[in-house]
Amino acid sequence: MLAQSSPHRTVRSRTAAAPVDVHGAEAAASALRVFFNIGDAWGLTAQEEQTLLGVGRTTFFAWKACKVRSGLDAAVLERLGYLFGIFGALEILLPIPERANAWIKAPNTGPLFGGESALKRMLGGQVGDLVAVHAYLSAQRGGDFS
């Protein structure tokens, strides 16, 4: 349907796309696929991935087998948000994928890490550990190298 016509252009009206259910199983499966791809890039074990997600063994392995039956709860979404942010920050700070992916397991002399890797800090099991690494990388992106 033509909405407007002029001598220079014709603008067509579009019908709105159906809303996407960001809380449903399809969105959850997509988010988990992204997470598992990041886990592969970082060379994570299943145990490490499970710890980062903060879920039980049965749930984790169902998700790993692409058996996502419902949306993700707020705690998992929060963890995924920080993990995606960490991955994105590393892509900006270290644009060579091999270096960005290796950083997560490399010893780090920064005060937050005390000579251990960022992954070790993240595997503390608390969402606060993810928050700390995310904040550290955000500060690095902003030029705060302390």
CSV table of C-alpha atoms in Angstrom, one decimal:
chain,number,residue,atom,x,y,z
A,1,MET,CA,0.0,0.0,0.0
A,2,LEU,CA,1.3,3.4,-0.9
A,3,ALA,CA,1.4,5.7,2.0
A,4,GLN,CA,2.8,8.8,0.3
A,5,SER,CA,3.9,9.7,-3.2
A,6,SER,CA,6.0,12.6,-4.4
A,7,PRO,CA,7.7,13.3,-7.7
A,8,HIS,CA,11.1,12.1,-6.2
A,9,ARG,CA,10.2,9.0,-4.2
A,10,THR,CA,7.5,6.7,-3.1
A,11,VAL,CA,7.3,5.6,0.5
A,12,ARG,CA,5.5,2.4,1.3
A,13,SER,CA,3.9,1.8,4.6
A,14,ARG,CA,5.0,-1.4,6.4
A,15,THR,CA,3.1,-3.5,8.8
A,16,ALA,CA,4.7,-3.9,12.1
A,17,ALA,CA,6.5,-7.2,12.7
A,18,ALA,CA,5.1,-9.5,15.3
A,19,PRO,CA,6.7,-8.8,18.7
A,20,VAL,CA,9.4,-11.1,19.7
A,21,ASP,CA,9.1,-12.9,23.0
A,22,VAL,CA,12.5,-12.3,24.6
A,23,HIS,CA,11.5,-14.3,27.6
A,24,GLY,CA,10.5,-17.5,25.8
A,25,ALA,CA,12.3,-20.7,25.0
A,26,GLU,CA,13.4,-19.6,21.5
A,27,ALA,CA,15.2,-16.5,22.9
A,28,ALA,CA,16.7,-18.6,25.7
A,29,ALA,CA,18.0,-21.2,23.2
A,30,SER,CA,19.6,-18.4,21.1
A,31,ALA,CA,21.2,-16.8,24.2
A,32,LEU,CA,22.6,-20.2,25.3
A,33,ARG,CA,23.9,-20.9,21.8
A,34,VAL,CA,25.9,-17.6,22.0
A,35,PHE,CA,27.1,-18.6,25.4
A,36,PHE,CA,28.3,-22.0,24.3
A,37,ASN,CA,30.0,-20.5,21.3
A,38,ILE,CA,31.9,-18.2,23.7
A,39,GLY,CA,32.7,-21.2,25.9
A,40,ASP,CA,34.2,-22.9,22.8
A,41,ALA,CA,36.2,-19.8,21.9
A,42,TRP,CA,37.6,-19.6,25.4
A,43,GLY,CA,38.3,-23.3,25.6
A,44,LEU,CA,36.0,-23.8,28.6
A,45,THR,CA,35.2,-27.2,30.1
A,46,ALA,CA,31.6,-28.2,30.8
A,47,GLN,CA,32.2,-27.8,34.5
A,48,GLU,CA,33.5,-24.2,33.9
A,49,GLU,CA,30.5,-23.4,31.7
A,50,GLN,CA,28.1,-24.8,34.3
A,51,THR,CA,29.7,-22.7,37.1
A,52,LEU,CA,29.6,-19.5,35.0
A,53,LEU,CA,25.9,-20.1,34.3
A,54,GLY,CA,25.2,-20.9,38.0
A,55,VAL,CA,22.9,-23.8,37.3
A,56,GLY,CA,22.7,-27.4,38.3
A,57,ARG,CA,24.1,-30.3,36.3
A,58,THR,CA,20.8,-31.6,34.9
A,59,THR,CA,19.7,-28.2,33.7
A,60,PHE,CA,23.1,-27.5,32.2
A,61,PHE,CA,23.4,-30.7,30.2
A,62,ALA,CA,19.8,-30.3,29.0
A,63,TRP,CA,20.7,-26.8,27.7
A,64,LYS,CA,23.9,-28.1,26.2
A,65,ALA,CA,21.9,-30.7,24.3
A,66,CYS,CA,19.7,-27.8,23.0
A,67,LYS,CA,16.7,-28.9,25.1
A,68,VAL,CA,15.5,-25.5,26.3
A,69,ARG,CA,11.9,-25.8,27.3
A,70,SER,CA,11.3,-22.3,28.8
A,71,GLY,CA,12.8,-18.9,29.2
A,72,LEU,CA,15.7,-18.2,31.4
A,73,ASP,CA,15.3,-16.9,34.9
A,74,ALA,CA,16.6,-13.5,35.9
A,75,ALA,CA,19.8,-14.8,37.6
A,76,VAL,CA,20.9,-16.7,34.5
A,77,LEU,CA,20.1,-13.7,32.3
A,78,GLU,CA,22.1,-11.4,34.6
A,79,ARG,CA,25.1,-13.8,34.3
A,80,LEU,CA,24.8,-14.0,30.6
A,81,GLY,CA,24.6,-10.2,30.3
A,82,TYR,CA,27.9,-9.9,32.2
A,83,LEU,CA,29.6,-12.7,30.2
A,84,PHE,CA,28.5,-11.2,26.9
A,85,GLY,CA,29.8,-7.9,28.1
A,86,ILE,CA,33.1,-9.4,29.0
A,87,PHE,CA,33.4,-11.1,25.6
A,88,GLY,CA,32.5,-7.9,23.8
A,89,ALA,CA,35.0,-5.8,25.8
A,90,LEU,CA,37.7,-8.2,25.0
A,91,GLU,CA,36.9,-8.0,21.3
A,92,ILE,CA,37.3,-4.2,21.5
A,93,LEU,CA,40.5,-4.2,23.7
A,94,LEU,CA,42.2,-7.1,21.9
A,95,PRO,CA,40.8,-7.2,18.3
A,96,ILE,CA,42.8,-10.3,17.3
A,97,PRO,CA,40.4,-13.1,18.3
A,98,GLU,CA,43.2,-15.5,19.4
A,99,ARG,CA,44.6,-12.9,21.8
A,100,ALA,CA,41.2,-11.9,23.1
A,101,ASN,CA,40.2,-15.5,23.7
A,102,ALA,CA,43.6,-16.4,25.4
A,103,TRP,CA,43.4,-13.4,27.8
A,104,ILE,CA,40.6,-15.1,29.8
A,105,LYS,CA,43.0,-17.9,31.0
A,106,ALA,CA,46.3,-15.9,31.1
A,107,PRO,CA,47.8,-15.0,34.4
A,108,ASN,CA,47.0,-11.3,35.2
A,109,THR,CA,49.1,-9.1,37.5
A,110,GLY,CA,46.3,-6.6,38.0
A,111,PRO,CA,45.2,-6.1,41.6
A,112,LEU,CA,41.8,-7.7,40.9
A,113,PHE,CA,43.5,-11.0,39.9
A,114,GLY,CA,46.6,-11.3,42.1
A,115,GLY,CA,48.5,-13.2,39.4
A,116,GLU,CA,45.6,-15.5,38.6
A,117,SER,CA,43.5,-15.5,35.4
A,118,ALA,CA,40.3,-13.7,34.9
A,119,LEU,CA,38.6,-17.1,34.4
A,120,LYS,CA,39.7,-18.2,37.9
A,121,ARG,CA,38.1,-15.1,39.3
A,122,MET,CA,35.0,-15.6,37.3
A,123,LEU,CA,34.7,-19.2,38.5
A,124,GLY,CA,34.4,-18.0,42.1
A,125,GLY,CA,30.7,-18.9,41.5
A,126,GLN,CA,29.2,-15.6,42.5
A,127,VAL,CA,27.6,-13.1,40.1
A,128,GLY,CA,29.8,-10.5,41.9
A,129,ASP,CA,32.9,-12.2,40.4
A,130,LEU,CA,31.5,-11.7,36.9
A,131,VAL,CA,30.6,-8.1,37.8
A,132,ALA,CA,34.2,-7.5,38.9
A,133,VAL,CA,35.8,-8.7,35.7
A,134,HIS,CA,33.2,-6.9,33.6
A,135,ALA,CA,33.9,-3.6,35.5
A,136,TYR,CA,37.7,-4.1,35.2
A,137,LEU,CA,37.4,-4.5,31.4
A,138,SER,CA,35.0,-1.6,31.1
A,139,ALA,CA,37.5,0.6,33.0
A,140,GLN,CA,40.2,-0.6,30.6
A,141,ARG,CA,38.1,0.4,27.6
A,142,GLY,CA,37.6,3.8,29.2
A,143,GLY,CA,41.4,4.2,29.7
A,144,ASP,CA,41.6,3.6,33.4
A,145,PHE,CA,44.6,1.3,33.6
A,146,SER,CA,44.9,1.2,37.4
